[in-house]
PDB file of C-alpha atoms in Angstrom:
ATOM      1  CA  UNK U 152       0.000   0.000   0.000  1.00 45.00           C
ATOM      2  CA  UNK U 153       1.361   3.405  -1.003  1.00 44.00           C
ATOM      3  CA  UNK U 154       0.217   6.408   0.993  1.00 50.00           C
ATOM      4  CA  UNK U 155       0.765   9.869  -0.452  1.00 43.00           C
ATOM      5  CA  UNK U 156       0.504  12.803   1.933  1.00 45.00           C
ATOM      6  CA  UNK U 157      -0.188  16.278   0.546  1.00 46.00           C
ATOM      7  CA  UNK U 158      -0.262  19.566   2.385  1.00 46.00           C
ATOM      8  CA  UNK U 159      -3.532  21.020   1.074  1.00 48.00           C
ATOM      9  CA  UNK U 160      -2.799  24.369   2.746  1.00 50.00           C
ATOM     10  CA  UNK U 161      -0.114  25.025   0.141  1.00 47.00           C
ATOM     11  CA  UNK U 162      -2.675  25.241  -2.645  1.00 45.00           C
ATOM     12  CA  UNK U 163      -6.094  25.475  -0.971  1.00 55.00           C
ATOM     13  CA  UNK U 164      -6.485  28.805   0.776  1.00 74.00           C
ATOM     14  CA  UNK U 165     -10.165  29.483   0.193  1.00 79.00           C
ATOM     15  CA  UNK U 166     -13.360  28.498   1.972  1.00 81.00           C
ATOM     16  CA  UNK U 167     -15.048  26.265  -0.552  1.00 81.00           C
ATOM     17  CA  UNK U 168     -18.757  26.049  -1.287  1.00 81.00           C
ATOM     18  CA  UNK U 169     -20.373  23.476  -3.550  1.00 84.00           C
ATOM     19  CA  UNK U 170     -23.181  24.792  -5.749  1.00 85.00           C
ATOM     20  CA  UNK U 171     -26.169  22.465  -5.476  1.00 89.00           C
ATOM     21  CA  UNK U 172     -28.252  23.322  -8.523  1.00 90.00           C
ATOM     22  CA  UNK U 173     -31.653  21.696  -8.207  1.00 93.00           C
ATOM     23  CA  UNK U 174     -33.965  21.450 -11.200  1.00 95.00           C
ATOM     24  CA  UNK U 175     -37.350  21.677  -9.573  1.00 96.00           C
ATOM     25  CA  UNK U 176     -40.981  22.705  -9.874  1.00 97.00           C
ATOM     26  CA  UNK U 177     -43.657  23.919  -7.479  1.00 97.00           C
ATOM     27  CA  UNK U 178     -45.946  21.180  -8.848  1.00 97.00           C
ATOM     28  CA  UNK U 179     -43.470  18.363  -8.103  1.00 96.00           C
ATOM     29  CA  UNK U 180     -44.092  16.218  -5.016  1.00 95.00           C
ATOM     30  CA  UNK U 181     -40.631  14.585  -4.869  1.00 94.00           C
ATOM     31  CA  UNK U 182     -39.108  18.061  -5.242  1.00 95.00           C
ATOM     32  CA  UNK U 183     -40.632  19.003  -1.868  1.00 95.00           C
ATOM     33  CA  UNK U 184     -38.949  15.912  -0.393  1.00 94.00           C
ATOM     34  CA  UNK U 185     -35.616  16.986  -1.858  1.00 94.00           C
ATOM     35  CA  UNK U 186     -36.078  20.497  -0.459  1.00 94.00           C
ATOM     36  CA  UNK U 187     -36.568  18.969   2.986  1.00 94.00           C
ATOM     37  CA  UNK U 188     -33.396  16.896   2.611  1.00 94.00           C
ATOM     38  CA  UNK U 189     -31.410  20.003   1.666  1.00 94.00           C
ATOM     39  CA  UNK U 190     -32.793  21.942   4.644  1.00 92.00           C
ATOM     40  CA  UNK U 191     -31.685  19.158   6.991  1.00 93.00           C
ATOM     41  CA  UNK U 192     -28.078  18.815   5.816  1.00 93.00           C
ATOM     42  CA  UNK U 193     -26.048  19.011   9.024  1.00 91.00           C
ATOM     43  CA  UNK U 194     -23.017  21.120   9.849  1.00 88.00           C
ATOM     44  CA  UNK U 195     -20.277  21.412   8.809  1.00 88.00           C
ATOM     45  CA  UNK U 196     -21.514  20.283   5.394  1.00 91.00           C
ATOM     46  CA  UNK U 197     -24.350  22.817   5.220  1.00 90.00           C
ATOM     47  CA  UNK U 198     -21.773  25.604   5.521  1.00 88.00           C
ATOM     48  CA  UNK U 199     -20.132  24.338   2.341  1.00 88.00           C
ATOM     49  CA  UNK U 200     -23.167  24.370   0.066  1.00 88.00           C
ATOM     50  CA  UNK U 201     -25.019  27.023  -1.903  1.00 86.00           C
ATOM     51  CA  UNK U 202     -28.498  26.021  -3.074  1.00 90.00           C
ATOM     52  CA  UNK U 203     -29.623  27.244  -6.490  1.00 90.00           C
ATOM     53  CA  UNK U 204     -33.244  26.450  -7.422  1.00 94.00           C
ATOM     54  CA  UNK U 205     -33.780  26.362 -11.187  1.00 94.00           C
ATOM     55  CA  UNK U 206     -37.531  26.109 -11.737  1.00 96.00           C
ATOM     56  CA  UNK U 207     -39.370  24.565 -14.673  1.00 96.00           C
ATOM     57  CA  UNK U 208     -43.039  24.317 -15.484  1.00 95.00           C
ATOM     58  CA  UNK U 209     -42.925  21.137 -17.555  1.00 83.00           C
ATOM     59  CA  UNK U 210     -46.535  20.269 -18.387  1.00 86.00           C
ATOM     60  CA  UNK U 211     -47.783  22.129 -15.313  1.00 91.00           C
ATOM     61  CA  UNK U 212     -47.798  25.649 -13.906  1.00 94.00           C
ATOM     62  CA  UNK U 213     -44.873  27.045 -11.957  1.00 96.00           C
ATOM     63  CA  UNK U 214     -45.015  30.808 -11.258  1.00 94.00           C
ATOM     64  CA  UNK U 215     -41.232  30.957 -10.818  1.00 93.00           C
ATOM     65  CA  UNK U 216     -40.205  29.181 -14.022  1.00 95.00           C
ATOM     66  CA  UNK U 217     -40.488  32.398 -16.021  1.00 91.00           C
ATOM     67  CA  UNK U 218     -38.023  34.120 -13.661  1.00 86.00           C
ATOM     68  CA  UNK U 219     -35.150  32.337 -15.411  1.00 88.00           C
ATOM     69  CA  UNK U 220     -36.773  31.385 -18.720  1.00 91.00           C
ATOM     70  CA  UNK U 221     -37.301  27.728 -17.777  1.00 94.00           C
ATOM     71  CA  UNK U 222     -33.691  27.234 -16.638  1.00 93.00           C
ATOM     72  CA  UNK U 223     -34.640  24.020 -14.840  1.00 94.00           C
ATOM     73  CA  UNK U 224     -35.728  22.388 -18.090  1.00 95.00           C
ATOM     74  CA  UNK U 225     -32.653  23.688 -19.922  1.00 93.00           C
ATOM     75  CA  UNK U 226     -30.291  22.146 -17.348  1.00 92.00           C
ATOM     76  CA  UNK U 227     -32.283  18.918 -17.173  1.00 92.00           C
ATOM     77  CA  UNK U 228     -31.863  18.499 -20.925  1.00 92.00           C
ATOM     78  CA  UNK U 229     -28.170  19.415 -20.829  1.00 89.00           C
ATOM     79  CA  UNK U 230     -27.317  16.836 -18.170  1.00 88.00           C
ATOM     80  CA  UNK U 231     -29.541  14.078 -19.538  1.00 90.00           C
ATOM     81  CA  UNK U 232     -32.055  14.041 -16.719  1.00 90.00           C
ATOM     82  CA  UNK U 233     -35.341  12.217 -17.138  1.00 89.00           C
ATOM     83  CA  UNK U 234     -37.392  13.822 -14.385  1.00 91.00           C
ATOM     84  CA  UNK U 235     -37.602  16.049 -11.328  1.00 94.00           C
ATOM     85  CA  UNK U 236     -36.022  16.687  -8.928  1.00 94.00           C
ATOM     86  CA  UNK U 237     -32.629  16.665 -10.575  1.00 93.00           C
ATOM     87  CA  UNK U 238     -29.630  17.801  -8.529  1.00 92.00           C
ATOM     88  CA  UNK U 239     -26.329  18.930 -10.070  1.00 88.00           C
ATOM     89  CA  UNK U 240     -23.242  19.270  -7.868  1.00 86.00           C
ATOM     90  CA  UNK U 241     -21.038  22.159  -9.015  1.00 79.00           C
ATOM     91  CA  UNK U 242     -22.007  21.619 -12.649  1.00 73.00           C
ATOM     92  CA  UNK U 243     -20.131  18.301 -12.580  1.00 75.00           C
ATOM     93  CA  UNK U 244     -22.094  15.427 -11.026  1.00 76.00           C
ATOM     94  CA  UNK U 245     -25.845  14.962 -11.593  1.00 79.00           C
ATOM     95  CA  UNK U 246     -28.172  13.075  -9.233  1.00 80.00           C
ATOM     96  CA  UNK U 247     -31.556  11.833 -10.385  1.00 75.00           C
ATOM     97  CA  UNK U 248     -34.510  11.792  -7.990  1.00 72.00           C
ATOM     98  CA  UNK U 249     -34.707  12.386  -4.248  1.00 70.00           C
ATOM     99  CA  UNK U 250     -33.384   9.077  -2.885  1.00 72.00           C
ATOM    100  CA  UNK U 251     -30.635   8.843  -0.294  1.00 78.00           C
ATOM    101  CA  UNK U 252     -31.743  11.632   2.018  1.00 90.00           C
ATOM    102  CA  UNK U 253     -29.604  14.274   3.691  1.00 93.00           C
ATOM    103  CA  UNK U 254     -26.821  11.805   4.477  1.00 92.00           C
ATOM    104  CA  UNK U 255     -26.302  11.127   0.767  1.00 91.00           C
ATOM    105  CA  UNK U 256     -26.001  14.871   0.059  1.00 92.00           C
ATOM    106  CA  UNK U 257     -23.525  15.259   2.925  1.00 93.00           C
ATOM    107  CA  UNK U 258     -21.410  12.408   1.553  1.00 92.00           C
ATOM    108  CA  UNK U 259     -21.298  13.976  -1.908  1.00 90.00           C
ATOM    109  CA  UNK U 260     -20.310  17.366  -0.495  1.00 90.00           C
ATOM    110  CA  UNK U 261     -17.554  15.693   1.522  1.00 91.00           C
ATOM    111  CA  UNK U 262     -16.302  13.927  -1.614  1.00 89.00           C
ATOM    112  CA  UNK U 263     -16.233  17.211  -3.542  1.00 85.00           C
ATOM    113  CA  UNK U 264     -14.252  18.981  -0.857  1.00 86.00           C
ATOM    114  CA  UNK U 265     -11.759  16.119  -0.893  1.00 87.00           C
ATOM    115  CA  UNK U 266     -11.456  15.558  -4.633  1.00 85.00           C
ATOM    116  CA  UNK U 267     -11.900  19.095  -5.982  1.00 81.00           C
ATOM    117  CA  UNK U 268      -9.866  21.515  -3.839  1.00 80.00           C
ATOM    118  CA  UNK U 269     -10.618  25.200  -4.282  1.00 81.00           C
ATOM    119  CA  UNK U 270      -8.055  26.979  -6.447  1.00 82.00           C
ATOM    120  CA  UNK U 271      -9.652  30.432  -6.418  1.00 83.00           C
ATOM    121  CA  UNK U 272     -11.619  32.771  -4.228  1.00 84.00           C
ATOM    122  CA  UNK U 273     -14.303  35.277  -5.204  1.00 84.00           C
ATOM    123  CA  UNK U 274     -15.489  38.366  -3.331  1.00 82.00           C
ATOM    124  CA  UNK U 275     -18.261  40.794  -4.246  1.00 81.00           C
ATOM    125  CA  UNK U 276     -16.745  44.262  -4.023  1.00 83.00           C
ATOM    126  CA  UNK U 277     -19.877  46.319  -4.575  1.00 81.00           C
ATOM    127  CA  UNK U 278     -23.462  46.232  -5.746  1.00 79.00           C
ATOM    128  CA  UNK U 279     -25.353  49.292  -6.892  1.00 82.00           C
ATOM    129  CA  UNK U 280     -28.954  49.706  -7.950  1.00 78.00           C
ATOM    130  CA  UNK U 281     -29.887  52.921  -9.741  1.00 82.00           C
ATOM    131  CA  UNK U 282     -33.455  52.899 -10.913  1.00 79.00           C
ATOM    132  CA  UNK U 283     -33.717  49.710 -12.930  1.00 80.00           C
ATOM    133  CA  UNK U 284     -29.984  49.306 -13.571  1.00 85.00           C
ATOM    134  CA  UNK U 285     -28.061  46.901 -11.345  1.00 83.00           C
ATOM    135  CA  UNK U 286     -24.267  46.888 -11.282  1.00 86.00           C
ATOM    136  CA  UNK U 287     -22.196  44.129  -9.680  1.00 85.00           C
ATOM    137  CA  UNK U 288     -18.447  44.325  -9.210  1.00 87.00           C
ATOM    138  CA  UNK U 289     -16.484  41.283  -8.033  1.00 86.00           C
ATOM    139  CA  UNK U 290     -12.861  40.225  -7.699  1.00 88.00           C
ATOM    140  CA  UNK U 291     -11.103  36.881  -7.942  1.00 87.00           C
ATOM    141  CA  UNK U 292      -7.697  35.548  -6.980  1.00 89.00           C
ATOM    142  CA  UNK U 293      -6.218  32.183  -7.904  1.00 87.00           C
ATOM    143  CA  UNK U 294      -3.627  30.199  -5.984  1.00 87.00           C
ATOM    144  CA  UNK U 295      -2.517  28.340  -9.113  1.00 86.00           C
ATOM    145  CA  UNK U 296      -3.215  30.646 -12.038  1.00 88.00           C
ATOM    146  CA  UNK U 297      -4.845  29.410 -15.230  1.00 86.00           C
ATOM    147  CA  UNK U 298      -7.764  30.059 -17.538  1.00 84.00           C
ATOM    148  CA  UNK U 299     -11.023  31.019 -15.835  1.00 83.00           C
ATOM    149  CA  UNK U 300     -14.530  32.226 -16.477  1.00 81.00           C
ATOM    150  CA  UNK U 301     -16.704  34.228 -14.055  1.00 83.00           C
ATOM    151  CA  UNK U 302     -20.458  34.601 -13.901  1.00 82.00           C
ATOM    152  CA  UNK U 303     -23.242  35.685 -11.579  1.00 83.00           C
ATOM    153  CA  UNK U 304     -26.553  34.289 -10.365  1.00 84.00           C
ATOM    154  CA  UNK U 305     -29.360  36.375  -8.862  1.00 83.00           C
ATOM    155  CA  UNK U 306     -31.466  34.450  -6.358  1.00 82.00           C
ATOM    156  CA  UNK U 307     -34.656  35.504  -4.602  1.00 82.00           C
ATOM    157  CA  UNK U 308     -36.088  34.228  -1.327  1.00 81.00           C
ATOM    158  CA  UNK U 309     -39.405  34.258   0.521  1.00 81.00           C
ATOM    159  CA  UNK U 310     -41.598  33.853  -2.549  1.00 87.00           C
ATOM    160  CA  UNK U 311     -45.142  32.810  -1.537  1.00 88.00           C
ATOM    161  CA  UNK U 312     -47.168  30.340  -3.569  1.00 93.00           C
ATOM    162  CA  UNK U 313     -49.948  28.344  -1.954  1.00 95.00           C
ATOM    163  CA  UNK U 314     -50.582  26.129  -4.984  1.00 95.00           C
ATOM    164  CA  UNK U 315     -47.327  24.186  -4.745  1.00 96.00           C
ATOM    165  CA  UNK U 316     -46.143  21.084  -2.910  1.00 96.00           C
ATOM    166  CA  UNK U 317     -44.035  22.878  -0.275  1.00 95.00           C
ATOM    167  CA  UNK U 318     -46.060  22.727   2.937  1.00 94.00           C
ATOM    168  CA  UNK U 319     -45.020  26.195   4.110  1.00 94.00           C
ATOM    169  CA  UNK U 320     -46.027  27.745   0.780  1.00 95.00           C
ATOM    170  CA  UNK U 321     -42.755  29.727   0.717  1.00 91.00           C
ATOM    171  CA  UNK U 322     -39.997  29.163  -1.858  1.00 92.00           C
ATOM    172  CA  UNK U 323     -36.347  30.205  -1.553  1.00 89.00           C
ATOM    173  CA  UNK U 324     -33.112  30.261  -3.575  1.00 89.00           C
ATOM    174  CA  UNK U 325     -34.992  30.831  -6.838  1.00 90.00           C
ATOM    175  CA  UNK U 326     -32.895  31.785  -9.866  1.00 88.00           C
ATOM    176  CA  UNK U 327     -34.123  35.185 -10.912  1.00 84.00           C
ATOM    177  CA  UNK U 328     -31.371  36.081 -13.338  1.00 82.00           C
ATOM    178  CA  UNK U 329     -27.930  34.938 -14.398  1.00 84.00           C
ATOM    179  CA  UNK U 330     -25.068  35.770 -16.705  1.00 82.00           C
ATOM    180  CA  UNK U 331     -25.183  34.235 -20.166  1.00 80.00           C
ATOM    181  CA  UNK U 332     -22.211  31.990 -19.400  1.00 77.00           C
ATOM    182  CA  UNK U 333     -23.942  30.190 -16.512  1.00 73.00           C
ATOM    183  CA  UNK U 334     -24.979  27.228 -18.653  1.00 69.00           C
ATOM    184  CA  UNK U 335     -21.714  27.014 -20.612  1.00 67.00           C
ATOM    185  CA  UNK U 336     -18.403  28.828 -20.280  1.00 63.00           C
ATOM    186  CA  UNK U 337     -17.844  31.378 -22.988  1.00 65.00           C
ATOM    187  CA  UNK U 338     -14.765  32.032 -25.097  1.00 73.00           C
ATOM    188  CA  UNK U 339     -15.811  35.685 -25.081  1.00 77.00           C
ATOM    189  CA  UNK U 340     -15.643  36.032 -21.287  1.00 79.00           C
ATOM    190  CA  UNK U 341     -12.732  33.754 -20.459  1.00 81.00           C
ATOM    191  CA  UNK U 342      -9.528  35.215 -19.064  1.00 84.00           C
ATOM    192  CA  UNK U 343      -6.136  34.073 -17.870  1.00 87.00           C
ATOM    193  CA  UNK U 344      -5.393  34.637 -14.193  1.00 88.00           C
ATOM    194  CA  UNK U 345      -1.880  34.905 -12.819  1.00 93.00           C
ATOM    195  CA  UNK U 346      -1.336  33.193  -9.480  1.00 92.00           C
ATOM    196  CA  UNK U 347      -1.979  35.514  -6.511  1.00 91.00           C
ATOM    197  CA  UNK U 348      -2.986  38.426  -8.750  1.00 93.00           C
ATOM    198  CA  UNK U 349      -6.473  39.918  -8.313  1.00 93.00           C
ATOM    199  CA  UNK U 350      -8.788  40.061 -11.313  1.00 90.00           C
ATOM    200  CA  UNK U 351     -11.889  42.278 -11.284  1.00 92.00           C
ATOM    201  CA  UNK U 352     -15.099  41.749 -13.217  1.00 88.00           C
ATOM    202  CA  UNK U 353     -18.152  43.992 -13.565  1.00 90.00           C
ATOM    203  CA  UNK U 354     -21.645  43.265 -14.826  1.00 87.00           C
ATOM    204  CA  UNK U 355     -24.418  45.719 -15.666  1.00 90.00           C
ATOM    205  CA  UNK U 356     -27.979  44.365 -15.693  1.00 85.00           C
ATOM    206  CA  UNK U 357     -30.428  46.664 -17.442  1.00 86.00           C
ATOM    207  CA  UNK U 358     -34.207  46.741 -16.922  1.00 81.00           C
ATOM    208  CA  UNK U 359     -33.933  45.130 -13.513  1.00 74.00           C
ATOM    209  CA  UNK U 360     -37.504  44.923 -12.112  1.00 66.00           C
ATOM    210  CA  UNK U 361     -36.714  46.662  -8.856  1.00 55.00           C
ATOM    211  CA  UNK U 362     -40.374  46.972  -7.848  1.00 49.00           C
ATOM    212  CA  UNK U 363     -41.454  43.477  -8.847  1.00 47.00           C
ATOM    213  CA  UNK U 364     -41.535  42.032  -5.325  1.00 41.00           C
ATOM    214  CA  UNK U 365     -42.661  42.926  -1.829  1.00 35.00           C
ATOM    215  CA  UNK U 366     -39.892  45.271  -0.780  1.00 32.00           C
ATOM    216  CA  UNK U 367     -38.865  43.921   2.614  1.00 33.00           C
ATOM    217  CA  UNK U 368     -39.251  40.270   1.665  1.00 33.00           C
ATOM    218  CA  UNK U 369     -37.103  39.881  -1.399  1.00 34.00           C
ATOM    219  CA  UNK U 370     -34.891  41.091  -4.154  1.00 35.00           C
ATOM    220  CA  UNK U 371     -31.437  41.588  -2.567  1.00 36.00           C
ATOM    221  CA  UNK U 372     -29.371  39.769   0.036  1.00 34.00           C
ATOM    222  CA  UNK U 373     -25.775  40.000  -1.045  1.00 34.00           C
ATOM    223  CA  UNK U 374     -23.181  37.409  -0.218  1.00 35.00           C
ATOM    224  CA  UNK U 375     -21.017  40.171   1.222  1.00 31.00           C
ATOM    225  CA  UNK U 376     -23.845  40.921   3.693  1.00 30.00           C
ATOM    226  CA  UNK U 377     -24.536  44.299   2.121  1.00 31.00           C
ATOM    227  CA  UNK U 378     -28.210  45.232   1.933  1.00 32.00           C
ATOM    228  CA  UNK U 379     -29.889  47.440  -0.637  1.00 33.00           C
ATOM    229  CA  UNK U 380     -33.128  49.219   0.234  1.00 30.00           C
ATOM    230  CA  UNK U 381     -33.831  46.647   2.944  1.00 28.00           C
ATOM    231  CA  UNK U 382     -34.552  43.895   0.439  1.00 32.00           C
ATOM    232  CA  UNK U 383     -33.328  40.388   1.012  1.00 33.00           C
ATOM    233  CA  UNK U 384     -32.086  38.105  -1.706  1.00 40.00           C
ATOM    234  CA  UNK U 385     -28.760  36.829  -3.040  1.00 49.00           C
ATOM    235  CA  UNK U 386     -26.145  37.785  -5.564  1.00 54.00           C
ATOM    236  CA  UNK U 387     -23.769  34.871  -6.036  1.00 59.00           C
ATOM    237  CA  UNK U 388     -20.647  35.207  -8.154  1.00 58.00           C
ATOM    238  CA  UNK U 389     -18.750  32.098  -9.174  1.00 56.00           C
ATOM    239  CA  UNK U 390     -15.429  31.551 -10.902  1.00 60.00           C
ATOM    240  CA  UNK U 391     -14.852  28.373 -12.884  1.00 59.00           C
ATOM    241  CA  UNK U 392     -11.495  27.078 -14.001  1.00 58.00           C
ATOM    242  CA  UNK U 393     -11.774  26.196 -17.648  1.00 50.00           C
ATOM    243  CA  UNK U 394     -10.745  22.707 -18.672  1.00 50.00           C
ATOM    244  CA  UNK U 395     -11.545  21.197 -15.276  1.00 49.00           C
ATOM    245  CA  UNK U 396     -15.273  22.039 -15.023  1.00 42.00           C
ATOM    246  CA  UNK U 397     -14.512  24.154 -11.978  1.00 42.00           C
TER     247      UNK U 397
END
C-alpha cells in the first residue's frame, strides 16, 4: 500500500462552497422531499453548500419558471435528466430523484471537498442599484493561475405560492437572473489569471424589475452581507477554471 501525503494548505487557501443546482418545480411532489433533505443537511456540510433552485413548469404551472426562462428544463436536458427533482453538484455530477436523504447529500459534499480543492476565491466588491440598472463588481484571486470564467446568479427568497407542494407555501433560492455563461463557459468572457494576482469583473444588468416584489421580503441579500433598500435576496458570483469544469 502506497500512501501519499499532501499539504492542502499550500494550494487550498479558500473556503469552498459546492453549488447544489436543483432542477425543480412547485408542482413536483418529490421536489418538496428533496427540499426537505437540503434543509436538513447538518453542519459542517451545510456551511459548504449554496443552493440554487432552477424552476421549470414542464406540463404544469410554476409561477417561478419564467423568472429564469425555464432554466430548470434547460439544465435537465443538458445533463440528460429524465425527471424532477434533478440535482447537479457544481455543474459536474448529476443526481436523479430524491433518494438517499440528507446523508447522501452530505457524503457527496464531503467527496467534492476532498477531490476538488478550491483553487480560487471570489469576493463581491460592490453592488449598486440605480433605478432599474443593477451593477455588480467582483474580484477573484487564484492560488494556481490558469484560464477562468466568471459569472453571476441572482437568487430571490421568501416567494409565496400556496398552490405548490411545499407545505409552508414559501420558496427560496430561486434563480431570478444569471449571466449568459452560466450554462456554458464562454470564449468571449474567459480570461487568464496569474497566481496571486487579483482580477476584477463587472456586470451591468439593465431593466432590472426593482419593484417586482414585496420590498422587505425579497430582491437583494448579497453574499457580502450588504443590503440594498432593505430587500433580502442573493447575488452569487462564481469563478470556474476552464478545462476542469470548476
